[in-house]
N, CA, C and O atoms as a Maestro MAE file, in Angstrom:
{
 s_m_m2io_version
 :::
 2.0.0
}

f_m_ct {
 s_m_title
 :::
 protein
 m_atom[216] {
  # First column is atom index #
  i_m_mmod_type
  r_m_x_coord
  r_m_y_coord
  r_m_z_coord
  i_m_residue_number
  s_m_chain_name
  s_m_pdb_residue_name
  s_m_pdb_atom_name
  i_m_atomic_number
  :::
  1 25 18.802 -18.165 5.694 1 A "MET " " N  " 7
  2 3 18.792 -16.714 5.880 1 A "MET " " CA " 6
  3 2 19.393 -16.056 4.652 1 A "MET " " C  " 6
  4 15 20.413 -16.505 4.128 1 A "MET " " O  " 8
  5 25 18.762 -15.005 4.204 2 A "SER " " N  " 7
  6 3 19.259 -14.335 3.019 2 A "SER " " CA " 6
  7 2 20.471 -13.468 3.342 2 A "SER " " C  " 6
  8 15 20.659 -13.007 4.468 2 A "SER " " O  " 8
  9 25 21.267 -13.269 2.328 3 A "GLU " " N  " 7
  10 3 22.476 -12.480 2.483 3 A "GLU " " CA " 6
  11 2 22.102 -11.021 2.793 3 A "GLU " " C  " 6
  12 15 21.143 -10.485 2.238 3 A "GLU " " O  " 8
  13 25 22.854 -10.408 3.663 4 A "ARG " " N  " 7
  14 3 22.591 -9.009 4.019 4 A "ARG " " CA " 6
  15 2 22.912 -8.105 2.829 4 A "ARG " " C  " 6
  16 15 23.795 -8.397 2.023 4 A "ARG " " O  " 8
  17 25 22.172 -7.004 2.744 5 A "LEU " " N  " 7
  18 3 22.382 -6.061 1.659 5 A "LEU " " CA " 6
  19 2 23.811 -5.528 1.637 5 A "LEU " " C  " 6
  20 15 24.413 -5.381 0.573 5 A "LEU " " O  " 8
  21 25 24.348 -5.242 2.823 6 A "ASN " " N  " 7
  22 3 25.707 -4.744 2.917 6 A "ASN " " CA " 6
  23 2 26.710 -5.716 2.307 6 A "ASN " " C  " 6
  24 15 27.618 -5.306 1.585 6 A "ASN " " O  " 8
  25 25 26.546 -6.994 2.597 7 A "ASP " " N  " 7
  26 3 27.445 -8.032 2.059 7 A "ASP " " CA " 6
  27 2 27.293 -8.135 0.542 7 A "ASP " " C  " 6
  28 15 28.283 -8.236 -0.182 7 A "ASP " " O  " 8
  29 25 26.054 -8.108 0.071 8 A "ARG " " N  " 7
  30 3 25.812 -8.191 -1.362 8 A "ARG " " CA " 6
  31 2 26.422 -6.973 -2.088 8 A "ARG " " C  " 6
  32 15 26.996 -7.095 -3.170 8 A "ARG " " O  " 8
  33 25 26.276 -5.810 -1.459 9 A "LEU " " N  " 7
  34 3 26.824 -4.586 -2.054 9 A "LEU " " CA " 6
  35 2 28.343 -4.655 -2.128 9 A "LEU " " C  " 6
  36 15 28.927 -4.347 -3.167 9 A "LEU " " O  " 8
  37 25 28.974 -5.047 -1.060 10 A "LEU " " N  " 7
  38 3 30.445 -5.127 -1.052 10 A "LEU " " CA " 6
  39 2 30.963 -6.120 -2.088 10 A "LEU " " C  " 6
  40 15 31.942 -5.849 -2.783 10 A "LEU " " O  " 8
  41 25 30.297 -7.271 -2.186 11 A "ASP " " N  " 7
  42 3 30.684 -8.266 -3.202 11 A "ASP " " CA " 6
  43 2 30.548 -7.706 -4.607 11 A "ASP " " C  " 6
  44 15 31.423 -7.903 -5.451 11 A "ASP " " O  " 8
  45 25 29.444 -7.005 -4.854 12 A "PHE " " N  " 7
  46 3 29.221 -6.444 -6.181 12 A "PHE " " CA " 6
  47 2 30.253 -5.361 -6.480 12 A "PHE " " C  " 6
  48 15 30.772 -5.296 -7.595 12 A "PHE " " O  " 8
  49 25 30.553 -4.519 -5.510 13 A "LEU " " N  " 7
  50 3 31.510 -3.437 -5.746 13 A "LEU " " CA " 6
  51 2 32.919 -3.968 -6.016 13 A "LEU " " C  " 6
  52 15 33.687 -3.347 -6.750 13 A "LEU " " O  " 8
  53 25 33.257 -5.107 -5.427 14 A "LYS " " N  " 7
  54 3 34.564 -5.705 -5.720 14 A "LYS " " CA " 6
  55 2 34.668 -6.049 -7.208 14 A "LYS " " C  " 6
  56 15 35.707 -5.840 -7.834 14 A "LYS " " O  " 8
  57 25 33.586 -6.575 -7.756 15 A "SER " " N  " 7
  58 3 33.608 -6.944 -9.180 15 A "SER " " CA " 6
  59 2 33.551 -5.721 -10.086 15 A "SER " " C  " 6
  60 15 33.965 -5.785 -11.243 15 A "SER " " O  " 8
  61 25 33.037 -4.601 -9.564 16 A "ALA " " N  " 7
  62 3 32.924 -3.385 -10.365 16 A "ALA " " CA " 6
  63 2 34.075 -2.414 -10.098 16 A "ALA " " C  " 6
  64 15 34.014 -1.259 -10.518 16 A "ALA " " O  " 8
  65 25 35.095 -2.857 -9.422 17 A "GLU " " N  " 7
  66 3 36.201 -1.992 -9.048 17 A "GLU " " CA " 6
  67 2 36.778 -1.279 -10.263 17 A "GLU " " C  " 6
  68 15 37.031 -1.898 -11.296 17 A "GLU " " O  " 8
  69 25 36.983 0.022 -10.132 18 A "GLY " " N  " 7
  70 3 37.514 0.822 -11.217 18 A "GLY " " CA " 6
  71 2 36.445 1.430 -12.099 18 A "GLY " " C  " 6
  72 15 36.749 2.264 -12.952 18 A "GLY " " O  " 8
  73 25 35.207 1.032 -11.912 19 A "ASN " " N  " 7
  74 3 34.103 1.541 -12.712 19 A "ASN " " CA " 6
  75 2 33.223 2.455 -11.861 19 A "ASN " " C  " 6
  76 15 33.077 2.252 -10.655 19 A "ASN " " O  " 8
  77 25 32.648 3.449 -12.501 20 A "GLU " " N  " 7
  78 3 31.711 4.320 -11.804 20 A "GLU " " CA " 6
  79 2 30.347 3.641 -11.787 20 A "GLU " " C  " 6
  80 15 29.882 3.138 -12.809 20 A "GLU " " O  " 8
  81 25 29.715 3.630 -10.627 21 A "VAL " " N  " 7
  82 3 28.374 3.028 -10.510 21 A "VAL " " CA " 6
  83 2 27.413 4.047 -9.936 21 A "VAL " " C  " 6
  84 15 27.801 4.884 -9.120 21 A "VAL " " O  " 8
  85 25 26.170 3.982 -10.355 22 A "THR " " N  " 7
  86 3 25.133 4.856 -9.842 22 A "THR " " CA " 6
  87 2 24.195 4.054 -8.955 22 A "THR " " C  " 6
  88 15 24.187 2.824 -8.986 22 A "THR " " O  " 8
  89 25 23.409 4.766 -8.166 23 A "LEU " " N  " 7
  90 3 22.447 4.070 -7.318 23 A "LEU " " CA " 6
  91 2 21.437 3.293 -8.171 23 A "LEU " " C  " 6
  92 15 21.076 2.168 -7.828 23 A "LEU " " O  " 8
  93 25 20.989 3.880 -9.260 24 A "SER " " N  " 7
  94 3 20.025 3.167 -10.099 24 A "SER " " CA " 6
  95 2 20.635 1.900 -10.688 24 A "SER " " C  " 6
  96 15 19.966 0.872 -10.785 24 A "SER " " O  " 8
  97 25 21.903 1.974 -11.081 25 A "TYR " " N  " 7
  98 3 22.597 0.786 -11.607 25 A "TYR " " CA " 6
  99 2 22.711 -0.284 -10.533 25 A "TYR " " C  " 6
  100 15 22.453 -1.459 -10.792 25 A "TYR " " O  " 8
  101 25 23.101 0.124 -9.320 26 A "LEU " " N  " 7
  102 3 23.213 -0.827 -8.213 26 A "LEU " " CA " 6
  103 2 21.870 -1.475 -7.909 26 A "LEU " " C  " 6
  104 15 21.781 -2.689 -7.725 26 A "LEU " " O  " 8
  105 25 20.832 -0.655 -7.858 27 A "ARG " " N  " 7
  106 3 19.497 -1.186 -7.565 27 A "ARG " " CA " 6
  107 2 19.045 -2.203 -8.601 27 A "ARG " " C  " 6
  108 15 18.404 -3.201 -8.271 27 A "ARG " " O  " 8
  109 25 19.387 -1.937 -9.862 28 A "THR " " N  " 7
  110 3 19.019 -2.868 -10.929 28 A "THR " " CA " 6
  111 2 19.836 -4.155 -10.832 28 A "THR " " C  " 6
  112 15 19.281 -5.254 -10.878 28 A "THR " " O  " 8
  113 25 21.143 -4.015 -10.700 29 A "GLU " " N  " 7
  114 3 22.021 -5.190 -10.683 29 A "GLU " " CA " 6
  115 2 21.788 -6.064 -9.446 29 A "GLU " " C  " 6
  116 15 21.893 -7.288 -9.522 29 A "GLU " " O  " 8
  117 25 21.476 -5.447 -8.324 30 A "LEU " " N  " 7
  118 3 21.229 -6.215 -7.100 30 A "LEU " " CA " 6
  119 2 19.763 -6.622 -6.948 30 A "LEU " " C  " 6
  120 15 19.362 -7.236 -5.960 30 A "LEU " " O  " 8
  121 25 18.975 -6.253 -7.973 31 A "ARG " " N  " 7
  122 3 17.547 -6.622 -8.007 31 A "ARG " " CA " 6
  123 2 16.810 -6.205 -6.733 31 A "ARG " " C  " 6
  124 15 16.163 -7.017 -6.072 31 A "ARG " " O  " 8
  125 25 16.925 -4.930 -6.414 32 A "ILE " " N  " 7
  126 3 16.273 -4.415 -5.212 32 A "ILE " " CA " 6
  127 2 14.876 -3.928 -5.562 32 A "ILE " " C  " 6
  128 15 14.690 -3.135 -6.485 32 A "ILE " " O  " 8
  129 25 13.905 -4.412 -4.813 33 A "ASP " " N  " 7
  130 3 12.509 -4.058 -5.013 33 A "ASP " " CA " 6
  131 2 12.289 -2.614 -4.586 33 A "ASP " " C  " 6
  132 15 12.678 -2.243 -3.478 33 A "ASP " " O  " 8
  133 25 11.671 -1.779 -5.441 34 A "PRO " " N  " 7
  134 3 11.414 -0.382 -5.106 34 A "PRO " " CA " 6
  135 2 10.544 -0.202 -3.851 34 A "PRO " " C  " 6
  136 15 10.566 0.857 -3.225 34 A "PRO " " O  " 8
  137 25 9.791 -1.225 -3.497 35 A "ASN " " N  " 7
  138 3 8.924 -1.123 -2.327 35 A "ASN " " CA " 6
  139 2 9.583 -1.642 -1.038 35 A "ASN " " C  " 6
  140 15 8.953 -1.667 0.020 35 A "ASN " " O  " 8
  141 25 10.851 -2.054 -1.136 36 A "SER " " N  " 7
  142 3 11.517 -2.584 0.033 36 A "SER " " CA " 6
  143 2 12.348 -1.505 0.737 36 A "SER " " C  " 6
  144 15 12.720 -0.509 0.116 36 A "SER " " O  " 8
  145 25 12.641 -1.698 2.025 37 A "PRO " " N  " 7
  146 3 13.482 -0.743 2.739 37 A "PRO " " CA " 6
  147 2 14.899 -0.681 2.148 37 A "PRO " " C  " 6
  148 15 15.593 0.322 2.318 37 A "PRO " " O  " 8
  149 25 15.323 -1.720 1.472 38 A "ALA " " N  " 7
  150 3 16.662 -1.729 0.866 38 A "ALA " " CA " 6
  151 2 16.799 -0.682 -0.226 38 A "ALA " " C  " 6
  152 15 17.904 -0.225 -0.516 38 A "ALA " " O  " 8
  153 25 15.679 -0.297 -0.835 39 A "TRP " " N  " 7
  154 3 15.701 0.709 -1.913 39 A "TRP " " CA " 6
  155 2 16.356 2.006 -1.415 39 A "TRP " " C  " 6
  156 15 17.188 2.582 -2.116 39 A "TRP " " O  " 8
  157 25 15.998 2.460 -0.240 40 A "ASP " " N  " 7
  158 3 16.605 3.659 0.354 40 A "ASP " " CA " 6
  159 2 17.865 3.305 1.138 40 A "ASP " " C  " 6
  160 15 18.792 4.109 1.242 40 A "ASP " " O  " 8
  161 25 17.887 2.106 1.680 41 A "GLY " " N  " 7
  162 3 19.025 1.673 2.492 41 A "GLY " " CA " 6
  163 2 20.334 1.635 1.715 41 A "GLY " " C  " 6
  164 15 21.399 1.882 2.282 41 A "GLY " " O  " 8
  165 25 20.268 1.333 0.445 42 A "ILE " " N  " 7
  166 3 21.494 1.268 -0.338 42 A "ILE " " CA " 6
  167 2 22.160 2.630 -0.468 42 A "ILE " " C  " 6
  168 15 23.382 2.731 -0.569 42 A "ILE " " O  " 8
  169 25 21.330 3.683 -0.464 43 A "ARG " " N  " 7
  170 3 21.863 5.042 -0.517 43 A "ARG " " CA " 6
  171 2 22.697 5.336 0.721 43 A "ARG " " C  " 6
  172 15 23.782 5.909 0.625 43 A "ARG " " O  " 8
  173 25 22.191 4.943 1.875 44 A "VAL " " N  " 7
  174 3 22.886 5.159 3.150 44 A "VAL " " CA " 6
  175 2 24.170 4.315 3.189 44 A "VAL " " C  " 6
  176 15 25.213 4.792 3.636 44 A "VAL " " O  " 8
  177 25 24.093 3.087 2.731 45 A "LEU " " N  " 7
  178 3 25.273 2.233 2.700 45 A "LEU " " CA " 6
  179 2 26.367 2.830 1.804 45 A "LEU " " C  " 6
  180 15 27.541 2.842 2.176 45 A "LEU " " O  " 8
  181 25 25.981 3.315 0.642 46 A "MET " " N  " 7
  182 3 26.969 3.927 -0.257 46 A "MET " " CA " 6
  183 2 27.570 5.191 0.345 46 A "MET " " C  " 6
  184 15 28.762 5.448 0.178 46 A "MET " " O  " 8
  185 25 26.766 5.975 1.037 47 A "LEU " " N  " 7
  186 3 27.268 7.182 1.699 47 A "LEU " " CA " 6
  187 2 28.301 6.803 2.758 47 A "LEU " " C  " 6
  188 15 29.355 7.432 2.848 47 A "LEU " " O  " 8
  189 25 28.008 5.788 3.551 48 A "ASN " " N  " 7
  190 3 28.933 5.344 4.578 48 A "ASN " " CA " 6
  191 2 30.231 4.797 3.972 48 A "ASN " " C  " 6
  192 15 31.315 5.057 4.495 48 A "ASN " " O  " 8
  193 25 30.127 4.052 2.884 49 A "LEU " " N  " 7
  194 3 31.312 3.521 2.216 49 A "LEU " " CA " 6
  195 2 32.149 4.661 1.627 49 A "LEU " " C  " 6
  196 15 33.378 4.613 1.664 49 A "LEU " " O  " 8
  197 25 31.495 5.666 1.095 50 A "ALA " " N  " 7
  198 3 32.222 6.817 0.532 50 A "ALA " " CA " 6
  199 2 32.967 7.565 1.635 50 A "ALA " " C  " 6
  200 15 34.093 8.015 1.425 50 A "ALA " " O  " 8
  201 25 32.358 7.698 2.788 51 A "LYS " " N  " 7
  202 3 33.021 8.351 3.924 51 A "LYS " " CA " 6
  203 2 34.266 7.585 4.357 51 A "LYS " " C  " 6
  204 15 35.262 8.181 4.768 51 A "LYS " " O  " 8
  205 25 34.199 6.255 4.260 52 A "LYS " " N  " 7
  206 3 35.336 5.399 4.629 52 A "LYS " " CA " 6
  207 2 36.344 5.275 3.479 52 A "LYS " " C  " 6
  208 15 37.403 4.666 3.630 52 A "LYS " " O  " 8
  209 25 35.996 5.860 2.337 53 A "LYS " " N  " 7
  210 3 36.820 5.818 1.120 53 A "LYS " " CA " 6
  211 2 37.060 4.392 0.645 53 A "LYS " " C  " 6
  212 15 38.175 4.017 0.280 53 A "LYS " " O  " 8
  213 25 35.992 3.611 0.659 54 A "ILE " " N  " 7
  214 3 36.063 2.221 0.194 54 A "ILE " " CA " 6
  215 2 35.626 2.184 -1.269 54 A "ILE " " C  " 6
  216 15 35.604 1.115 -1.880 54 A "ILE " " O  " 8
  :::
 }
 m_bond[215] {
  # First column is bond index #
  i_m_from
  i_m_to
  i_m_order
  :::
  1 1 2 1
  2 2 3 1
  3 3 4 2
  4 3 5 1
  5 5 6 1
  6 6 7 1
  7 7 8 2
  8 7 9 1
  9 9 10 1
  10 10 11 1
  11 11 12 2
  12 11 13 1
  13 13 14 1
  14 14 15 1
  15 15 16 2
  16 15 17 1
  17 17 18 1
  18 18 19 1
  19 19 20 2
  20 19 21 1
  21 21 22 1
  22 22 23 1
  23 23 24 2
  24 23 25 1
  25 25 26 1
  26 26 27 1
  27 27 28 2
  28 27 29 1
  29 29 30 1
  30 30 31 1
  31 31 32 2
  32 31 33 1
  33 33 34 1
  34 34 35 1
  35 35 36 2
  36 35 37 1
  37 37 38 1
  38 38 39 1
  39 39 40 2
  40 39 41 1
  41 41 42 1
  42 42 43 1
  43 43 44 2
  44 43 45 1
  45 45 46 1
  46 46 47 1
  47 47 48 2
  48 47 49 1
  49 49 50 1
  50 50 51 1
  51 51 52 2
  52 51 53 1
  53 53 54 1
  54 54 55 1
  55 55 56 2
  56 55 57 1
  57 57 58 1
  58 58 59 1
  59 59 60 2
  60 59 61 1
  61 61 62 1
  62 62 63 1
  63 63 64 2
  64 63 65 1
  65 65 66 1
  66 66 67 1
  67 67 68 2
  68 67 69 1
  69 69 70 1
  70 70 71 1
  71 71 72 2
  72 71 73 1
  73 73 74 1
  74 74 75 1
  75 75 76 2
  76 75 77 1
  77 77 78 1
  78 78 79 1
  79 79 80 2
  80 79 81 1
  81 81 82 1
  82 82 83 1
  83 83 84 2
  84 83 85 1
  85 85 86 1
  86 86 87 1
  87 87 88 2
  88 87 89 1
  89 89 90 1
  90 90 91 1
  91 91 92 2
  92 91 93 1
  93 93 94 1
  94 94 95 1
  95 95 96 2
  96 95 97 1
  97 97 98 1
  98 98 99 1
  99 99 100 2
  100 99 101 1
  101 101 102 1
  102 102 103 1
  103 103 104 2
  104 103 105 1
  105 105 106 1
  106 106 107 1
  107 107 108 2
  108 107 109 1
  109 109 110 1
  110 110 111 1
  111 111 112 2
  112 111 113 1
  113 113 114 1
  114 114 115 1
  115 115 116 2
  116 115 117 1
  117 117 118 1
  118 118 119 1
  119 119 120 2
  120 119 121 1
  121 121 122 1
  122 122 123 1
  123 123 124 2
  124 123 125 1
  125 125 126 1
  126 126 127 1
  127 127 128 2
  128 127 129 1
  129 129 130 1
  130 130 131 1
  131 131 132 2
  132 131 133 1
  133 133 134 1
  134 134 135 1
  135 135 136 2
  136 135 137 1
  137 137 138 1
  138 138 139 1
  139 139 140 2
  140 139 141 1
  141 141 142 1
  142 142 143 1
  143 143 144 2
  144 143 145 1
  145 145 146 1
  146 146 147 1
  147 147 148 2
  148 147 149 1
  149 149 150 1
  150 150 151 1
  151 151 152 2
  152 151 153 1
  153 153 154 1
  154 154 155 1
  155 155 156 2
  156 155 157 1
  157 157 158 1
  158 158 159 1
  159 159 160 2
  160 159 161 1
  161 161 162 1
  162 162 163 1
  163 163 164 2
  164 163 165 1
  165 165 166 1
  166 166 167 1
  167 167 168 2
  168 167 169 1
  169 169 170 1
  170 170 171 1
  171 171 172 2
  172 171 173 1
  173 173 174 1
  174 174 175 1
  175 175 176 2
  176 175 177 1
  177 177 178 1
  178 178 179 1
  179 179 180 2
  180 179 181 1
  181 181 182 1
  182 182 183 1
  183 183 184 2
  184 183 185 1
  185 185 186 1
  186 186 187 1
  187 187 188 2
  188 187 189 1
  189 189 190 1
  190 190 191 1
  191 191 192 2
  192 191 193 1
  193 193 194 1
  194 194 195 1
  195 195 196 2
  196 195 197 1
  197 197 198 1
  198 198 199 1
  199 199 200 2
  200 199 201 1
  201 201 202 1
  202 202 203 1
  203 203 204 2
  204 203 205 1
  205 205 206 1
  206 206 207 1
  207 207 208 2
  208 207 209 1
  209 209 210 1
  210 210 211 1
  211 211 212 2
  212 211 213 1
  213 213 214 1
  214 214 215 1
  215 215 216 2
  :::
 }
}
């Protein structure tokens, strides 16, 4: 089973701590296919993380 996008995102953000990241940068680094649901899903995940102040 492939790793969930949320888990991949959290792992990546730990390594990028202290740096500003953009959605386009995240999509590139996490190799998200523009035709996949994850392309828009990452925006929602980042919004939720920002609300939690993570």
